[in-house]
PDB file of C-alpha atoms in Angstrom:
ATOM      1  CA  MET R   1      85.920  47.186  -5.701  1.00  0.00           C
ATOM      2  CA  HIS R   2      82.478  45.610  -5.288  1.00  0.00           C
ATOM      3  CA  GLY R   3      83.988  42.125  -5.270  1.00  0.00           C
ATOM      4  CA  VAL R   4      86.243  42.823  -2.277  1.00  0.00           C
ATOM      5  CA  SER R   5      85.156  40.733   0.677  1.00  0.00           C
ATOM      6  CA  MET R   6      84.205  42.667   3.790  1.00  0.00           C
ATOM      7  CA  ILE R   7      85.309  42.059   7.340  1.00  0.00           C
ATOM      8  CA  SER R   8      82.338  40.697   9.264  1.00  0.00           C
ATOM      9  CA  GLY R   9      80.518  43.403  11.196  1.00  0.00           C
ATOM     10  CA  THR R  10      81.507  46.359   9.016  1.00  0.00           C
ATOM     11  CA  LEU R  11      79.220  48.085   6.559  1.00  0.00           C
ATOM     12  CA  ASP R  12      80.280  49.695   3.336  1.00  0.00           C
ATOM     13  CA  ASP R  13      78.422  52.333   1.325  1.00  0.00           C
ATOM     14  CA  ILE R  14      76.520  49.680  -0.636  1.00  0.00           C
ATOM     15  CA  ASP R  15      75.291  48.010   2.577  1.00  0.00           C
ATOM     16  CA  ARG R  16      74.153  51.388   3.885  1.00  0.00           C
ATOM     17  CA  GLU R  17      72.334  52.039   0.607  1.00  0.00           C
ATOM     18  CA  ILE R  18      70.618  48.630   0.844  1.00  0.00           C
ATOM     19  CA  LEU R  19      69.622  49.395   4.438  1.00  0.00           C
ATOM     20  CA  ALA R  20      68.256  52.792   3.402  1.00  0.00           C
ATOM     21  CA  ALA R  21      66.143  51.205   0.664  1.00  0.00           C
ATOM     22  CA  LEU R  22      64.784  48.545   3.032  1.00  0.00           C
ATOM     23  CA  THR R  23      64.123  51.091   5.769  1.00  0.00           C
ATOM     24  CA  ALA R  24      62.105  53.229   3.368  1.00  0.00           C
ATOM     25  CA  ASP R  25      60.151  50.201   2.111  1.00  0.00           C
ATOM     26  CA  ALA R  26      60.872  46.699   3.432  1.00  0.00           C
ATOM     27  CA  ARG R  27      58.897  45.270   0.501  1.00  0.00           C
ATOM     28  CA  VAL R  28      61.057  46.902  -2.188  1.00  0.00           C
ATOM     29  CA  PRO R  29      61.902  44.245  -4.790  1.00  0.00           C
ATOM     30  CA  LEU R  30      65.468  42.955  -4.765  1.00  0.00           C
ATOM     31  CA  VAL R  31      65.759  43.845  -8.446  1.00  0.00           C
ATOM     32  CA  ALA R  32      65.008  47.506  -7.619  1.00  0.00           C
ATOM     33  CA  ILE R  33      67.661  47.555  -4.890  1.00  0.00           C
ATOM     34  CA  ALA R  34      70.107  45.840  -7.256  1.00  0.00           C
ATOM     35  CA  ALA R  35      69.564  48.543  -9.881  1.00  0.00           C
ATOM     36  CA  ARG R  36      69.993  51.253  -7.240  1.00  0.00           C
ATOM     37  CA  VAL R  37      73.348  49.898  -5.998  1.00  0.00           C
ATOM     38  CA  HIS R  38      74.569  48.567  -9.378  1.00  0.00           C
ATOM     39  CA  LEU R  39      74.893  44.941  -8.261  1.00  0.00           C
ATOM     40  CA  SER R  40      73.149  41.734  -9.267  1.00  0.00           C
ATOM     41  CA  ARG R  41      69.965  40.676  -7.489  1.00  0.00           C
ATOM     42  CA  ASN R  42      71.861  37.674  -6.072  1.00  0.00           C
ATOM     43  CA  ALA R  43      74.692  39.879  -4.735  1.00  0.00           C
ATOM     44  CA  VAL R  44      72.133  42.086  -2.954  1.00  0.00           C
ATOM     45  CA  LYS R  45      70.403  39.004  -1.520  1.00  0.00           C
ATOM     46  CA  GLN R  46      73.747  37.697  -0.213  1.00  0.00           C
ATOM     47  CA  ARG R  47      74.545  41.051   1.408  1.00  0.00           C
ATOM     48  CA  MET R  48      71.111  41.133   3.057  1.00  0.00           C
ATOM     49  CA  GLU R  49      71.557  37.578   4.362  1.00  0.00           C
ATOM     50  CA  ARG R  50      74.993  38.502   5.768  1.00  0.00           C
ATOM     51  CA  MET R  51      73.567  41.599   7.467  1.00  0.00           C
ATOM     52  CA  GLU R  52      70.813  39.403   8.963  1.00  0.00           C
ATOM     53  CA  ARG R  53      73.407  36.889  10.247  1.00  0.00           C
ATOM     54  CA  ASP R  54      75.553  39.714  11.663  1.00  0.00           C
ATOM     55  CA  GLY R  55      72.569  41.271  13.444  1.00  0.00           C
ATOM     56  CA  VAL R  56      72.616  44.456  11.362  1.00  0.00           C
ATOM     57  CA  ILE R  57      69.121  43.548  10.130  1.00  0.00           C
ATOM     58  CA  ALA R  58      67.115  42.140  13.033  1.00  0.00           C
ATOM     59  CA  GLY R  59      63.948  41.548  11.025  1.00  0.00           C
ATOM     60  CA  TYR R  60      61.270  43.021   8.857  1.00  0.00           C
ATOM     61  CA  THR R  61      58.048  44.448  10.180  1.00  0.00           C
ATOM     62  CA  VAL R  62      54.644  45.756   9.235  1.00  0.00           C
ATOM     63  CA  VAL R  63      53.741  49.313  10.195  1.00  0.00           C
ATOM     64  CA  PRO R  64      49.980  49.490  10.673  1.00  0.00           C
ATOM     65  CA  GLY R  65      48.251  52.253   8.759  1.00  0.00           C
ATOM     66  CA  ALA R  66      45.518  54.530  10.067  1.00  0.00           C
ATOM     67  CA  ALA R  67      42.789  51.979   9.307  1.00  0.00           C
ATOM     68  CA  ALA R  68      44.556  49.285  11.323  1.00  0.00           C
ATOM     69  CA  ALA R  69      45.327  51.707  14.151  1.00  0.00           C
ATOM     70  CA  ARG R  70      41.682  51.923  15.179  1.00  0.00           C
ATOM     71  CA  GLY R  71      41.032  50.233  18.452  1.00  0.00           C
ATOM     72  CA  VAL R  72      42.108  50.820  22.007  1.00  0.00           C
ATOM     73  CA  THR R  73      45.608  51.324  23.371  1.00  0.00           C
ATOM     74  CA  ALA R  74      46.251  50.821  27.062  1.00  0.00           C
ATOM     75  CA  ILE R  75      49.307  50.906  29.296  1.00  0.00           C
ATOM     76  CA  VAL R  76      49.600  48.407  32.136  1.00  0.00           C
ATOM     77  CA  MET R  77      52.216  48.985  34.804  1.00  0.00           C
ATOM     78  CA  VAL R  78      52.967  45.645  36.459  1.00  0.00           C
ATOM     79  CA  TYR R  79      54.482  45.163  39.902  1.00  0.00           C
ATOM     80  CA  ARG R  80      55.845  41.651  40.333  1.00  0.00           C
ATOM     81  CA  SER R  81      56.089  40.164  43.793  1.00  0.00           C
ATOM     82  CA  ASP R  82      59.312  38.339  42.838  1.00  0.00           C
ATOM     83  CA  ARG R  83      61.009  41.604  41.761  1.00  0.00           C
ATOM     84  CA  MET R  84      62.239  40.204  38.425  1.00  0.00           C
ATOM     85  CA  ARG R  85      63.469  36.776  39.500  1.00  0.00           C
ATOM     86  CA  ASP R  86      61.001  34.774  37.411  1.00  0.00           C
ATOM     87  CA  ASP R  87      60.279  34.888  33.678  1.00  0.00           C
ATOM     88  CA  ARG R  88      56.713  33.510  33.886  1.00  0.00           C
ATOM     89  CA  VAL R  89      55.131  36.952  33.658  1.00  0.00           C
ATOM     90  CA  ILE R  90      57.064  37.975  30.540  1.00  0.00           C
ATOM     91  CA  ALA R  91      56.613  34.509  29.012  1.00  0.00           C
ATOM     92  CA  THR R  92      52.836  34.808  29.468  1.00  0.00           C
ATOM     93  CA  LEU R  93      52.826  38.332  28.012  1.00  0.00           C
ATOM     94  CA  ARG R  94      54.686  37.062  24.924  1.00  0.00           C
ATOM     95  CA  GLY R  95      51.728  34.758  24.258  1.00  0.00           C
ATOM     96  CA  ILE R  96      49.182  37.611  24.161  1.00  0.00           C
ATOM     97  CA  PRO R  97      49.111  39.050  20.628  1.00  0.00           C
ATOM     98  CA  GLU R  98      47.687  42.395  21.787  1.00  0.00           C
ATOM     99  CA  VAL R  99      50.837  43.022  23.841  1.00  0.00           C
ATOM    100  CA  VAL R 100      52.729  45.228  21.392  1.00  0.00           C
ATOM    101  CA  ARG R 101      55.533  46.228  23.746  1.00  0.00           C
ATOM    102  CA  CYS R 102      56.895  45.293  27.159  1.00  0.00           C
ATOM    103  CA  ASP R 103      59.656  47.260  28.866  1.00  0.00           C
ATOM    104  CA  VAL R 104      61.449  46.212  32.043  1.00  0.00           C
ATOM    105  CA  LEU R 105      61.646  49.247  34.340  1.00  0.00           C
ATOM    106  CA  SER R 106      63.695  50.522  37.210  1.00  0.00           C
ATOM    107  CA  GLY R 107      61.754  52.010  40.094  1.00  0.00           C
ATOM    108  CA  GLU R 108      58.502  50.999  41.740  1.00  0.00           C
ATOM    109  CA  TYR R 109      56.941  49.073  38.854  1.00  0.00           C
ATOM    110  CA  ASP R 110      58.740  46.247  37.084  1.00  0.00           C
ATOM    111  CA  LEU R 111      57.054  46.164  33.684  1.00  0.00           C
ATOM    112  CA  PHE R 112      55.556  48.757  31.356  1.00  0.00           C
ATOM    113  CA  VAL R 113      53.214  46.850  29.021  1.00  0.00           C
ATOM    114  CA  THR R 114      51.588  48.461  25.994  1.00  0.00           C
ATOM    115  CA  LEU R 115      48.421  46.800  24.711  1.00  0.00           C
ATOM    116  CA  HIS R 116      46.550  47.449  21.493  1.00  0.00           C
ATOM    117  CA  ALA R 117      43.201  45.691  21.162  1.00  0.00           C
ATOM    118  CA  ALA R 118      40.073  46.003  19.077  1.00  0.00           C
ATOM    119  CA  THR R 119      37.771  46.820  22.012  1.00  0.00           C
ATOM    120  CA  MET R 120      37.741  47.916  25.643  1.00  0.00           C
ATOM    121  CA  ASP R 121      36.207  44.536  26.479  1.00  0.00           C
ATOM    122  CA  ARG R 122      39.329  42.841  25.118  1.00  0.00           C
ATOM    123  CA  ILE R 123      41.556  45.223  27.134  1.00  0.00           C
ATOM    124  CA  GLY R 124      39.574  44.157  30.220  1.00  0.00           C
ATOM    125  CA  GLN R 125      40.050  40.463  29.412  1.00  0.00           C
ATOM    126  CA  ILE R 126      43.780  40.955  28.971  1.00  0.00           C
ATOM    127  CA  TRP R 127      43.986  42.920  32.232  1.00  0.00           C
ATOM    128  CA  GLU R 128      42.246  40.028  34.048  1.00  0.00           C
ATOM    129  CA  GLN R 129      44.667  37.568  32.443  1.00  0.00           C
ATOM    130  CA  VAL R 130      47.711  39.673  33.436  1.00  0.00           C
ATOM    131  CA  ALA R 131      46.450  40.224  36.998  1.00  0.00           C
ATOM    132  CA  ALA R 132      45.992  36.444  37.389  1.00  0.00           C
ATOM    133  CA  ILE R 133      49.565  35.552  36.360  1.00  0.00           C
ATOM    134  CA  PRO R 134      51.425  34.037  39.326  1.00  0.00           C
ATOM    135  CA  GLY R 135      53.940  36.597  40.525  1.00  0.00           C
ATOM    136  CA  VAL R 136      51.901  39.682  39.587  1.00  0.00           C
ATOM    137  CA  ALA R 137      51.326  41.579  42.828  1.00  0.00           C
ATOM    138  CA  ASN R 138      49.643  44.697  41.443  1.00  0.00           C
ATOM    139  CA  THR R 139      48.812  46.532  38.239  1.00  0.00           C
ATOM    140  CA  VAL R 140      47.914  50.070  37.259  1.00  0.00           C
ATOM    141  CA  THR R 141      46.163  50.483  33.911  1.00  0.00           C
ATOM    142  CA  ALA R 142      45.625  53.618  31.842  1.00  0.00           C
ATOM    143  CA  VAL R 143      43.781  53.871  28.532  1.00  0.00           C
ATOM    144  CA  SER R 144      45.149  56.151  25.816  1.00  0.00           C
ATOM    145  CA  LEU R 145      42.649  58.826  24.819  1.00  0.00           C
ATOM    146  CA  THR R 146      44.623  60.096  21.820  1.00  0.00           C
ATOM    147  CA  ARG R 147      48.169  59.879  20.453  1.00  0.00           C
ATOM    148  CA  ALA R 148      49.654  63.372  20.382  1.00  0.00           C
ATOM    149  CA  ILE R 149      53.128  62.335  19.140  1.00  0.00           C
ATOM    150  CA  ASP R 150      54.118  59.159  17.315  1.00  0.00           C
ATOM    151  CA  ARG R 151      57.721  58.863  16.161  1.00  0.00           C
ATOM    152  CA  SER R 152      57.705  55.079  15.737  1.00  0.00           C
TER     153      SER R 152
END
């Protein structure tokens, strides 16, 4: 049954098992996954590549530990004068490594930007950079005092 080709876009139990192993530890060796699902290392690699092509696996990421989490987190609400007609603001934000998330909002503010930087001075520099982007009409910034819930 393992040799049966799958219709693109569908996942079988083996794919789900591979995804579970990668979700638990994205650095798990292919040979360990292969042993878990009773396939060859190459067969697992091919399944992973297919799931990447099909968009089932969008990428692999690093989850910072407690030591890396030290620093300052700030939220910047951005109001754009163009009301979302220009991508310059988001394009500039993409170039700032401390921007860890940017959500497009409905309502009064257009963007919800989450920053994580080593120091408050760096948060201030980023705020100045964001405020100076053409098309940014206003910002409201709040600094996180503590993280009470983190489900990410």
